[in-house]
Coordinates of C-alpha atoms in Angstrom, one line a residue:
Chain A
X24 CA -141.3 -160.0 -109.9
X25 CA -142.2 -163.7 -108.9
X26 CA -145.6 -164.3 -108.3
X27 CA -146.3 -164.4 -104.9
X28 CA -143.8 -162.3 -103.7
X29 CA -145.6 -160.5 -101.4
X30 CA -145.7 -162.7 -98.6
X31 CA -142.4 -163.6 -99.1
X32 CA -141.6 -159.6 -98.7
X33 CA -143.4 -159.5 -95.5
X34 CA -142.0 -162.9 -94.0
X35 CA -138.5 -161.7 -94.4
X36 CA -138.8 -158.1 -93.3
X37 CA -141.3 -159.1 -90.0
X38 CA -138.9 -162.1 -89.1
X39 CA -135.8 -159.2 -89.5
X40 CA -138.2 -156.0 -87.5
X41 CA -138.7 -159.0 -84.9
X42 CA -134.9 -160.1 -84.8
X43 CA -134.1 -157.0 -84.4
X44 CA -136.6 -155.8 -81.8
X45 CA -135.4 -158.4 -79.1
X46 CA -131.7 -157.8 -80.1
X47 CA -132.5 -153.8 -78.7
X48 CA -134.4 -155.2 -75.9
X49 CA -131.5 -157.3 -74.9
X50 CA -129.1 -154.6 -75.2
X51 CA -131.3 -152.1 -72.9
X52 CA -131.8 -155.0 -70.3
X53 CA -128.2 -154.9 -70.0
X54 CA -127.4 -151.8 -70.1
X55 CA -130.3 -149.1 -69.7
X56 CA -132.3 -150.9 -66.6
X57 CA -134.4 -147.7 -66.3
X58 CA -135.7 -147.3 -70.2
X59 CA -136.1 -151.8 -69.5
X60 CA -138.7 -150.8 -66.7
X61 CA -140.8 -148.6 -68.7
X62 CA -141.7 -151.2 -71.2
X63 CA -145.1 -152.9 -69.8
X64 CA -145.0 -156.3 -70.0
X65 CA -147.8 -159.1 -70.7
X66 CA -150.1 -159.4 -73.4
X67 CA -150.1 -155.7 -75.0
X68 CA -148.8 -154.1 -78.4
X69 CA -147.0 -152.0 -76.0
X70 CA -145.0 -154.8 -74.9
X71 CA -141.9 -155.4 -77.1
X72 CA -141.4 -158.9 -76.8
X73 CA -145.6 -159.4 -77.1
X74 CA -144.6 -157.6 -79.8
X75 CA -142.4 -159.7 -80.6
X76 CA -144.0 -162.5 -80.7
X77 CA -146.9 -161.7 -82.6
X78 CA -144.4 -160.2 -85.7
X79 CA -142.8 -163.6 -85.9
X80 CA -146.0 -165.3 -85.8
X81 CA -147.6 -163.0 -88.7
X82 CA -144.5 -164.0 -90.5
X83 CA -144.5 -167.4 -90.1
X84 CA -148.4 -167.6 -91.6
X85 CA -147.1 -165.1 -94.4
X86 CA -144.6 -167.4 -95.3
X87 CA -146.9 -170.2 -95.9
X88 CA -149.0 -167.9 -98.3
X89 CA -146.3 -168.7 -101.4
X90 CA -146.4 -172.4 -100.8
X91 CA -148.2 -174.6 -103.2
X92 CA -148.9 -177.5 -101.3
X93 CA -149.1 -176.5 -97.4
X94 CA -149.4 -179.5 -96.3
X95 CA -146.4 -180.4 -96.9
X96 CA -144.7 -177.8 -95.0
X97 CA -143.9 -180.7 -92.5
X98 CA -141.2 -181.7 -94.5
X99 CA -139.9 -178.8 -94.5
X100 CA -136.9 -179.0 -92.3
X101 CA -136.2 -182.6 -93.9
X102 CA -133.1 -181.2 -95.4
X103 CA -130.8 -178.8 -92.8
X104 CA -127.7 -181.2 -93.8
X105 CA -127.5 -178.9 -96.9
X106 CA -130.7 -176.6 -97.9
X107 CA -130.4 -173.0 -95.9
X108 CA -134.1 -172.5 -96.8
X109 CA -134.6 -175.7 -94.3
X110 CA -132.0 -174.2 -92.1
X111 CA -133.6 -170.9 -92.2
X112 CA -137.1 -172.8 -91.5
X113 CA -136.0 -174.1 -88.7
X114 CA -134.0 -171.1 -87.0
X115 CA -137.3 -169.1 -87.4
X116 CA -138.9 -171.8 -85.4
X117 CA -136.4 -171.5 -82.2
X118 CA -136.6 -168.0 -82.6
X119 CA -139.8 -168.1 -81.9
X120 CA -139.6 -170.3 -79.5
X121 CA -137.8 -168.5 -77.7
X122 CA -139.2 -165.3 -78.2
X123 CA -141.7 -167.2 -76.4
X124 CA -140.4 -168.3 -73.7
X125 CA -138.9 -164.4 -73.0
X126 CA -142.5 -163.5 -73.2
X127 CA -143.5 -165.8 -70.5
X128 CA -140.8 -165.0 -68.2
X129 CA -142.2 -161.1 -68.2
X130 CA -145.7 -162.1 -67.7
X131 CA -145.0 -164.8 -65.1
X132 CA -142.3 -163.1 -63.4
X133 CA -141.1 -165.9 -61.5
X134 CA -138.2 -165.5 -58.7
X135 CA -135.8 -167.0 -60.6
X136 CA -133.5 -163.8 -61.6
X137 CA -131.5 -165.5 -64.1
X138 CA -134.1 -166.8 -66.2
X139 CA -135.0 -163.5 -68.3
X140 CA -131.4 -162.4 -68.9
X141 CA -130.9 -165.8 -70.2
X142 CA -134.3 -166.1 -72.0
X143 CA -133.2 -162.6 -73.3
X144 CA -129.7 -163.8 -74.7
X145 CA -131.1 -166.4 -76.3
X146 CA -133.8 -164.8 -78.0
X147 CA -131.2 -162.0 -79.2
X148 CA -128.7 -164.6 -80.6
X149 CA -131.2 -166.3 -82.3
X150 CA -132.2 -163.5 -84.1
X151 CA -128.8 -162.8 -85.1
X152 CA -128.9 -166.1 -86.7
X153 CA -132.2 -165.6 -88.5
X154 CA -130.9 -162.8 -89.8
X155 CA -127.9 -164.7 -91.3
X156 CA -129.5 -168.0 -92.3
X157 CA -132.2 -165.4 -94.4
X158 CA -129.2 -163.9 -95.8
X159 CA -128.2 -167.3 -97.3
X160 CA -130.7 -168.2 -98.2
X161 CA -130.4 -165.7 -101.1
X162 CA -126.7 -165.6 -101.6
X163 CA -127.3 -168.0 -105.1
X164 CA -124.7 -167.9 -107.3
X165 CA -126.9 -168.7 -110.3
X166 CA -128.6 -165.0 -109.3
X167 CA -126.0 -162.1 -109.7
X168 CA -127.9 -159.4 -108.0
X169 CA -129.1 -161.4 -105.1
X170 CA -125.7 -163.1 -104.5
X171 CA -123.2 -160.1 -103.5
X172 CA -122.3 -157.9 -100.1
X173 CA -125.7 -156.2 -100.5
X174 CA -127.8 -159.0 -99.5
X175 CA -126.8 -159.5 -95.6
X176 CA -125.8 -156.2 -95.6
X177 CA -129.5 -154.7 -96.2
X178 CA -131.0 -157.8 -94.2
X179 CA -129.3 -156.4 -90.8
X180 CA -129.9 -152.8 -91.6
X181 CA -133.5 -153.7 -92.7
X182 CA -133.8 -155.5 -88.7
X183 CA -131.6 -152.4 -87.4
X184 CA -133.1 -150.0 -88.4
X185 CA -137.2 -151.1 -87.9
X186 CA -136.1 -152.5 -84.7
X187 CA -134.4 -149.6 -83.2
X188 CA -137.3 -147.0 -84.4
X189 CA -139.7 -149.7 -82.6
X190 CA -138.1 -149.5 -79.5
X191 CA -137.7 -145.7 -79.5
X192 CA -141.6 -145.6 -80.0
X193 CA -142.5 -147.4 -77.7
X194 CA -140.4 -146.1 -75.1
X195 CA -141.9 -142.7 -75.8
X196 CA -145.4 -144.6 -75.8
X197 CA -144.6 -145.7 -72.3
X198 CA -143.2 -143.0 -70.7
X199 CA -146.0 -140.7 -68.3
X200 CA -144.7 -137.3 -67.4
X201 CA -144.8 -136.1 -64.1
X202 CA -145.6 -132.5 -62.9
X203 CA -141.5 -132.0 -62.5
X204 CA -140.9 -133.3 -65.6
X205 CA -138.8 -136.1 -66.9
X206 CA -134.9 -137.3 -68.1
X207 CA -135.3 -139.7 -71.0
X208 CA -133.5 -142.8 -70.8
X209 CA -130.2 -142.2 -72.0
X210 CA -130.0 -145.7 -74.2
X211 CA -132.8 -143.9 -76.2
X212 CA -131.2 -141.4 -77.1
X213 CA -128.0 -143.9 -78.4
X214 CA -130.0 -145.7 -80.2
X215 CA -131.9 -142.7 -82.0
X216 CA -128.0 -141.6 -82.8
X217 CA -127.6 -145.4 -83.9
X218 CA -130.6 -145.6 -86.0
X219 CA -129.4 -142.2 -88.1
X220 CA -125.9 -144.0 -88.4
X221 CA -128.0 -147.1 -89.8
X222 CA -129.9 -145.1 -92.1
X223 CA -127.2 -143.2 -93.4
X224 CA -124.9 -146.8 -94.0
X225 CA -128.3 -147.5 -95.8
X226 CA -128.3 -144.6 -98.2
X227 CA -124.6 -145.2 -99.0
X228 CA -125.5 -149.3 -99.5
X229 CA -128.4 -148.8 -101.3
X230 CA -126.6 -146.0 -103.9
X231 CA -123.6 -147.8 -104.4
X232 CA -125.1 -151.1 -105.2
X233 CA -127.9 -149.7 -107.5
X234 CA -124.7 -148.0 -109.6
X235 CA -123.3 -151.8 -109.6
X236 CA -126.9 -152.9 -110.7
X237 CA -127.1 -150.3 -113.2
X238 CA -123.7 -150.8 -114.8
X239 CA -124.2 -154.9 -115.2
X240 CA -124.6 -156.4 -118.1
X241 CA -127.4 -158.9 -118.2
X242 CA -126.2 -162.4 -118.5
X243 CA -128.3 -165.3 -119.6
X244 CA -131.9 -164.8 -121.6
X245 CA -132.9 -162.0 -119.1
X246 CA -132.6 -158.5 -120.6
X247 CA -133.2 -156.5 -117.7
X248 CA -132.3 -153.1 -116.9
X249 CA -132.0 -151.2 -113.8
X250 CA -131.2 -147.7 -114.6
X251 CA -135.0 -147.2 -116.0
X252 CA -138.2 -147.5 -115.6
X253 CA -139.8 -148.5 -112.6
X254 CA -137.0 -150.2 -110.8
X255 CA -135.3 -146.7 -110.9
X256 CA -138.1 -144.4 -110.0
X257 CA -138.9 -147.0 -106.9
X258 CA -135.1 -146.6 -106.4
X259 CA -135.2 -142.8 -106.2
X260 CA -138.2 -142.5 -103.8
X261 CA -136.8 -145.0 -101.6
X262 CA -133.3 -142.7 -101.3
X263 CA -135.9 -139.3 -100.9
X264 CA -137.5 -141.3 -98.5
X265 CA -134.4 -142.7 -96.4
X266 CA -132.9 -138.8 -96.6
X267 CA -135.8 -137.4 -95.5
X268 CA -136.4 -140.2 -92.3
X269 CA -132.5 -139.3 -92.0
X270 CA -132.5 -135.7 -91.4
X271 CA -136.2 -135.6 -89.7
X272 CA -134.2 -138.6 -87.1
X273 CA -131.3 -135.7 -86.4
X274 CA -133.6 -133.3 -86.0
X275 CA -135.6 -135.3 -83.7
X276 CA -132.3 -136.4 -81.8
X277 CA -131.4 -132.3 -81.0
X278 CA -134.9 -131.6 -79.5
X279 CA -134.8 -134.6 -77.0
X280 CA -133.5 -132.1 -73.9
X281 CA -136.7 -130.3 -73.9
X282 CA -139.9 -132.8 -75.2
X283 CA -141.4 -132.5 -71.9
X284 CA -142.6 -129.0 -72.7
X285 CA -144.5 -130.4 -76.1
X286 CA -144.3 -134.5 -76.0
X287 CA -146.9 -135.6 -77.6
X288 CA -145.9 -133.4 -80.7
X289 CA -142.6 -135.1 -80.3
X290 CA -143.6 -138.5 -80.1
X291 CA -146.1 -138.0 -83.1
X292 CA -143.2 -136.7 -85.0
X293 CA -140.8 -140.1 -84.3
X294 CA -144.0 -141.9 -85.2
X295 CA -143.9 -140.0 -88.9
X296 CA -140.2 -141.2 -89.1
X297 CA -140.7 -144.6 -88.0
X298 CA -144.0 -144.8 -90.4
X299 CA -141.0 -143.4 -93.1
X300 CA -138.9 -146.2 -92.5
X301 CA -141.4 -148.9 -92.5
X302 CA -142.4 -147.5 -95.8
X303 CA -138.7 -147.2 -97.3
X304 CA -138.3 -150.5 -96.0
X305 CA -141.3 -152.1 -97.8
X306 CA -140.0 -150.5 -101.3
X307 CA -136.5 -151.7 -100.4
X308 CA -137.5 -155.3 -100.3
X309 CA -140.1 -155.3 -103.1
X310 CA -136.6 -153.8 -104.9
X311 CA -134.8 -156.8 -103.8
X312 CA -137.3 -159.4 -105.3
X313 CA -137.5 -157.4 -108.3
X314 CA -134.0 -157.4 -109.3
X315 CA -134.4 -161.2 -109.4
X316 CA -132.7 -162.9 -112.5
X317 CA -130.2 -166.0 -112.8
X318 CA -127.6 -166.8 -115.1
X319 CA -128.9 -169.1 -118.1
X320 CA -132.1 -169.8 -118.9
Chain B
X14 CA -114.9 -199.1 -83.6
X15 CA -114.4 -195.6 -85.8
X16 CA -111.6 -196.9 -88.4
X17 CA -114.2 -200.0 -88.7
X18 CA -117.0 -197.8 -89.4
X19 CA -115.0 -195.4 -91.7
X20 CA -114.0 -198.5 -94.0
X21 CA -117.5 -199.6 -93.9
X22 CA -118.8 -196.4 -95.3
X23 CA -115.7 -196.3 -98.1
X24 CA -116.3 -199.8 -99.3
X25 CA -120.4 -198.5 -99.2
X26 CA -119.3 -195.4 -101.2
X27 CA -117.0 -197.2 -103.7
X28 CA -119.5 -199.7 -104.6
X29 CA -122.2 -196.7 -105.1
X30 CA -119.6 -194.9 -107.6
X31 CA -119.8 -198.2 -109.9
X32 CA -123.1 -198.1 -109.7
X33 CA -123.7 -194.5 -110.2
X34 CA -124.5 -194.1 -114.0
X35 CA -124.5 -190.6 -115.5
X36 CA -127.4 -190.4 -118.1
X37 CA -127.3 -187.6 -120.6
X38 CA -128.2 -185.9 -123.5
X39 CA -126.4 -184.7 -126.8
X40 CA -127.9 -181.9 -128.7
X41 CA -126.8 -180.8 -132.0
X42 CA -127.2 -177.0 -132.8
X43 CA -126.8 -177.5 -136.5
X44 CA -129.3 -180.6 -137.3
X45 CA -132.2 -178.7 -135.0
X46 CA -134.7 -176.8 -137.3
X47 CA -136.7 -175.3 -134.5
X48 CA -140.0 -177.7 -134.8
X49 CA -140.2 -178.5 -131.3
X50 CA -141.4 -182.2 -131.9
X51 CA -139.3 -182.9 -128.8
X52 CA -141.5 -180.6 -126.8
X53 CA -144.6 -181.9 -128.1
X54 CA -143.4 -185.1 -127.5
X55 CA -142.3 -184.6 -124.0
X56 CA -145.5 -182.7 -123.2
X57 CA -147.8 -185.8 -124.5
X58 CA -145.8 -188.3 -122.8
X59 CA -146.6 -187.1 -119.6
X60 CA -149.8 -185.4 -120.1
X61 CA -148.2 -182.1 -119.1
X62 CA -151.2 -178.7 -118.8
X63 CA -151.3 -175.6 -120.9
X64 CA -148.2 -173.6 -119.4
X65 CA -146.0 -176.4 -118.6
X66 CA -142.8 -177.3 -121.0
X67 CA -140.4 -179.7 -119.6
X68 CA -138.4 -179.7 -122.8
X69 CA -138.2 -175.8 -124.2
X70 CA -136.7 -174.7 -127.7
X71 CA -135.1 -171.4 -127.0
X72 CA -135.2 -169.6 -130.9
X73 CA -131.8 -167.7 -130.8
X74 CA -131.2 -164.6 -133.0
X75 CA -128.6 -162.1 -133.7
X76 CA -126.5 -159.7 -136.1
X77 CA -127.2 -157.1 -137.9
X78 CA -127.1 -155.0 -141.5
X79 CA -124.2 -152.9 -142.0
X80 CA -123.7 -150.5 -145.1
X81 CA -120.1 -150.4 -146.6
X82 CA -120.4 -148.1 -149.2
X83 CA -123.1 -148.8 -151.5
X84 CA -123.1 -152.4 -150.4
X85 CA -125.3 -153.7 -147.6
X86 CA -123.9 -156.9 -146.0
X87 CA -125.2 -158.4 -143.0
X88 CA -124.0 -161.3 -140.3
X89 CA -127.0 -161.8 -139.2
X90 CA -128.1 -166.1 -137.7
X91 CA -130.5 -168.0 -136.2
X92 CA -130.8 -171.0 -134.2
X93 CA -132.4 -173.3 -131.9
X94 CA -131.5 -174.8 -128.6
X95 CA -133.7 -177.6 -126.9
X96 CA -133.2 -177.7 -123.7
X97 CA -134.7 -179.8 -120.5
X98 CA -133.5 -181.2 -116.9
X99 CA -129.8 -181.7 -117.5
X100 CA -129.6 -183.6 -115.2
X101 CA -126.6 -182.0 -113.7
X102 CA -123.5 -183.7 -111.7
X103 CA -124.3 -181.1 -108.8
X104 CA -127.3 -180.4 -108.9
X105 CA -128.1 -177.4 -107.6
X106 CA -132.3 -178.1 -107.1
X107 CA -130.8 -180.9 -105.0
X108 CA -129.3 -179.0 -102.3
X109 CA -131.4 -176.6 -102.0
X110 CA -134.6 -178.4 -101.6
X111 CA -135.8 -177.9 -97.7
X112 CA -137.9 -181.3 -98.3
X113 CA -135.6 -183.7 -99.8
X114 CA -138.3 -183.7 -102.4
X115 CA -135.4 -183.9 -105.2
X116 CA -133.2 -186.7 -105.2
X117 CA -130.8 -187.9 -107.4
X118 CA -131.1 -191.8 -108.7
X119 CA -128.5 -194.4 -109.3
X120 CA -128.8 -194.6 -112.9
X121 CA -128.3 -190.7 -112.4
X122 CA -131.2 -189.4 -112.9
X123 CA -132.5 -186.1 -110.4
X124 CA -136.4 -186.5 -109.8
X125 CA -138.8 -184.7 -107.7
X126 CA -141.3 -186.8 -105.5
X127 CA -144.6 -185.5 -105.4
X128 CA -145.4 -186.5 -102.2
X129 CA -142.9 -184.6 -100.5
X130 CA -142.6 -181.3 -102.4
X131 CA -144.5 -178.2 -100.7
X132 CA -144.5 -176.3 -103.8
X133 CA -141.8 -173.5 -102.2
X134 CA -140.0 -173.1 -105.7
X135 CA -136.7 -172.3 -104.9
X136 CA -135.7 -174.8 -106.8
X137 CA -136.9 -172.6 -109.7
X138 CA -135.3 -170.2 -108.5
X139 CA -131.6 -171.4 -108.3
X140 CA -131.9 -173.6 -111.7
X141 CA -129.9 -171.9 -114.7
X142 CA -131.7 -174.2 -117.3
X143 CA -135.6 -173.6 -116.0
X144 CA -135.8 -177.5 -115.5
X145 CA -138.2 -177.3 -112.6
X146 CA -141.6 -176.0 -113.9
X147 CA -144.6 -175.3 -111.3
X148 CA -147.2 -177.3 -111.5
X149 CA -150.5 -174.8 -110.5
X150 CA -153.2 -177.2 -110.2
X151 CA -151.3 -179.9 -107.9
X152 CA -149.3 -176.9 -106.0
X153 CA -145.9 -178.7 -106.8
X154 CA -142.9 -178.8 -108.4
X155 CA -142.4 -181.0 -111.9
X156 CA -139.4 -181.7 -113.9
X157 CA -138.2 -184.0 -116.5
X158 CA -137.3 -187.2 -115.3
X159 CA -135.5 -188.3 -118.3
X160 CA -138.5 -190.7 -119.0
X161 CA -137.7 -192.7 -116.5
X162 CA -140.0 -195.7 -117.3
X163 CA -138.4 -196.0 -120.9
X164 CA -135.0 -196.0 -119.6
X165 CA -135.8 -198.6 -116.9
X166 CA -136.5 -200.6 -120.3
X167 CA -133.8 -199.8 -122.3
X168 CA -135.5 -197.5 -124.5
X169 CA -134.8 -194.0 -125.2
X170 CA -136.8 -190.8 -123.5
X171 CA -139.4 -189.6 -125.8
X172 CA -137.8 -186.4 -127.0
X173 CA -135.2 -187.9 -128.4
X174 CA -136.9 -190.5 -130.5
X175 CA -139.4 -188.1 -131.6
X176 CA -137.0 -185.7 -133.7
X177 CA -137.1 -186.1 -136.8
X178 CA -133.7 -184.5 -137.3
X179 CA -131.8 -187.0 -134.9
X180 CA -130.6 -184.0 -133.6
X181 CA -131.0 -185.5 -130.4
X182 CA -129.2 -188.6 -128.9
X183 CA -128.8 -190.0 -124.9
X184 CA -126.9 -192.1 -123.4
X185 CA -124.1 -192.3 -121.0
X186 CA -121.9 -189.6 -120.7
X187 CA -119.0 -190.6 -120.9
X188 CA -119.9 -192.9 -124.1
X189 CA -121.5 -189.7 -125.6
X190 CA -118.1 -188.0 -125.1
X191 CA -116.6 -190.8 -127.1
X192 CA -118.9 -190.7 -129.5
X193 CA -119.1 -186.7 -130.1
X194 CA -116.1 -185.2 -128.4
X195 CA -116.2 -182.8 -125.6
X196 CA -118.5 -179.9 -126.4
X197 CA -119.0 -176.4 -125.1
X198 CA -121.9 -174.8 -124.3
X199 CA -123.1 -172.0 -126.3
X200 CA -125.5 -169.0 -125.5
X201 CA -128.2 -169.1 -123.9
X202 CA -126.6 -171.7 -121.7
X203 CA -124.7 -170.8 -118.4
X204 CA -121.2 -171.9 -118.0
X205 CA -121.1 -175.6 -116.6
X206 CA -119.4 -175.1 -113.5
X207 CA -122.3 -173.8 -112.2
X208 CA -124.0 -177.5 -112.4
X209 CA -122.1 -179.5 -113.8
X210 CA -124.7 -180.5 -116.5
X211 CA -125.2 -184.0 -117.8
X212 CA -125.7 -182.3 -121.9
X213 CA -122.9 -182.5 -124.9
X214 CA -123.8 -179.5 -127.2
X215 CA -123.2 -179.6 -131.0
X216 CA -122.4 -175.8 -131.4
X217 CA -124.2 -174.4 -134.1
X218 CA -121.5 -172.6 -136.6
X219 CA -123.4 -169.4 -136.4
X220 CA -122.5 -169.7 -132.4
X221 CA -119.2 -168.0 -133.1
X222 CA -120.8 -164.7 -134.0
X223 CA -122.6 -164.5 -130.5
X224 CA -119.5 -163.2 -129.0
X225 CA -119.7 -160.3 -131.4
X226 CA -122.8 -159.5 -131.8
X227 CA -125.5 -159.3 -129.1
X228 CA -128.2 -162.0 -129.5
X229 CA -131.4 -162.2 -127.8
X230 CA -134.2 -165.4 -127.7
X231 CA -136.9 -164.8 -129.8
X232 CA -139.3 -166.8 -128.6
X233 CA -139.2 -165.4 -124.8
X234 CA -143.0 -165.0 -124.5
X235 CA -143.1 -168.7 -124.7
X236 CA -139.9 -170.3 -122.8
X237 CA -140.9 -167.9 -120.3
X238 CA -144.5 -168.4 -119.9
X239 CA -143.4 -171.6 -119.0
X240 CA -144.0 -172.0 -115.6

């Protein structure tokens, strides 16, 4: 692996969990008005787009970690005519932004009721775009195993499937039972079935590409090998890992009717699977940067 | 008013094609005895650190003994590739650069201004020759810049005049094609539609056997230490 690949492993997978954090929070605006009014807003990890905001900031700082001269990071969005990595730069930059401005809508909570629906929309297209302009980024034909259908495909599942378990904790963290008990918000409950989809897409991606992987023969002076060593032991955790979150998620999904007899059992179990996937996550993207080798020399 | 401005920018673009030269190099495989003068060379010409190799020899090997009977024959060869910035047509480095840091000269030549680089590497990343090489201590990208000041004075860059083979020659392109022929590319190099690289390779006539027989670069520990 490159040197300095860590930060560039956490840049890209906060900037994704952010992306997709406010895509969910946009979708339950619209849809789920009850599970929207449970999330607090203001300056608190509980709030998603605070939340939000503070991922995409980490990021950001992350990403200037592998730069050798920071300074010069001004120039950075010198070239969007042609370079995605200035493109990218500078669609992290309006996501941000207007992650930002979502934030201040909530805390403000001015009269005008267009503004956070629009702020909202925004903020949830823009992440779509990170996600893509991330996903070029990588797609370099001199790199074999960065440039194929794996690439975006794990970039969306990686903001899918942290986002989704994000917003199904912090639902759960918000929710206070009364004596009569409580109906969960049904969007939760899709989106808990959406996140095991997600997963399970993940385990198919992830086993089909590391057979392409595996069966590739090295081109250039690289003689690197994918079916051994560590790279394959890394690769067989992460699937144990993603089966387990998986089937832990389903099981999760069937005891939702009845969590108001035992909820904070239940919501310390969907923290274990969401501490799962942020783990498999991590492994996954250390993965990515370590399958890094061009063509040539 | 848009025709006007279209010719304008044709006319500006037709007079840029005559003036864009395409500066390159010509390597021959067979003359190359693996000395790496041209990398010593190149390193003391611009006072390049421990680590950093502009100009890199790759030490190819291959083949293998094989009993036939009694009789133990082998096809086994060995040789040398010296390789730096190519200089390509399309430069990859170019495009992908976030700072406009690279740029690409009349006379052909792709350079990397200090001033502007932020040391991101992707350059390094998407390069299939290694050309640009990070620079620890300034935090910035370096390549070969063909020796630019010798050029501007009609001289040749250092590598070249260094060998003691004349394994080496430069000069234009298409005059090198005259002179040599068109030339492929042989292993370790990528194919040239990647780049389009500004280099005419002499195979050397062990080349044919890499299609048989797997080779490898000997030397990986130091073309790949390179940073």
């Amino acid at each position: 692996m490159q040197n300095k690949a860590w930060s560039l492993i956490f840049f890209t997978l906060l900037s994704q969990f952010g992306a997709g954090l406010m895509l969910y929070i946009t979708i339950i605006y619209f849809f789920d008005h009850q599970a929207f009014q449970l999330l607090p807003s203001g300056v608190s990890f509980l709030a998603p787009d605070f939340l939000a905001l503070m991922v995409i900031t980490i990021a950001v700082l992350f990403s200037f970690f592998h730069l050798g001269k920071r300074l010069n990071a001004t120039n950075a969005l010198n070239h969007l005519s042609s370079s995605w990595l200035s493109r990218e730069i500078f669609t992290v930059l309006i996501f941000g932004t207007c992650v930002l401005l979502v934030f201040l809508t909530r805390k403000i909570n001015p009269a005008v009721t267009w503004l956070l629906p629009t702020t909202l929309l925004f903020s949830a297209f823009a992440g779509i775009l990170l996600v893509a302009m991330i996903s070029m980024v990588y797609l370099i034909p001199t790199i074999p195993s960065w440039n194929s259908w794996h690439t975006p495909l794990g970039f969306c599942l990686s903001a899918l499937t942290t986002g989704g378990a994000t917003i199904v904790l912090l639902v759960h963290f918000n929710i206070t039972i009364p004596e009569s008990g409580f109906i969960l918000p049904k969007s939760i409950i899709v989106v808990s079935w959406a996140l095991a989809i997600f997963l399970a897409i993940e385990i198919i991606a992830t086993l089909v590409f590391q057979s392409k992987l595996a069966e590739a023969s090295p081109v250039g002076i690289n003689q690197v090998s994918f079916n051994s060593g560590t790279y394959q032991t890394l690769h067989m955790v992460r699937i144990f890992i993603l089966f387990i979150s998986m089937t832990f998620l389903i099981y999760f999904i069937f005891r939702l009717p009845g969590i108001s007899a035992n909820f904070h059992a239940h919501v310390r179990f969907f923290a274990m699977i969401f501490a799962l996937i942020v783990i498999e996550e991590i492994i996954g993207r250390y993965q990515f940067y370590a399958s890094y080798y061009r063509v040539g020399v | 008013m848009v025709m006007h401005n279209i010719r304008l920018w044709q006319r500006w673009r037709n007079n840029n094609d005559i003036l864009m030269k395409r500066l390159a190099f010509y390597f021959d495989a067979n003359a190359c005895s693996g000395c790496k003068t041209c990398q010593v060379a190149c390193k003391d010409k611009h006072d390049l650190p421990l680590g950093v190799l502009w100009r890199r020899v790759y030490e190819v090997t291959g083949g293998e003994w094989i009993q036939r009977g009694k009789v133990w024959e082998n096809n086994v060869y060995a040789y040398n590739v010296s390789l730096a910035c190519n200089h390509c047509e399309d430069p990859v480095c170019l495009k992908g650069c976030p700072t406009k840091a690279i740029s690409k000269h009349e006379n052909g030549i792709v350079d990397i201004d200090p001033e502007m680089c932020m040391g991101c590497r992707y350059c390094e990343w998407v390069c299939p020759y290694g050309a640009p090489q990070f620079l620890e201590d300034a935090g910035i990208m370096t390549k070969c810049n063909l020796c630019a000041d010798y050029v501007q004075r009609d001289k040749n860059p250092s590598c070249v005049d260094a060998c003691p083979m004349r394994a080496m020659d430069f000069g234009e392109y298409d005059e090198l094609i005259k002179k040599y022929g068109e030339r492929d590319d042989i292993y370790p190099l990528p194919n040239r539609y990647h780049t389009e690289p500004s280099i005419l390779v002499h195979p050397h006539r062990s080349s044919d056997h890499v299609e048989l027989e797997q080779p490898e670069v000997s030397n990986l520990e130091e073309v790949r230490n390179a940073k």
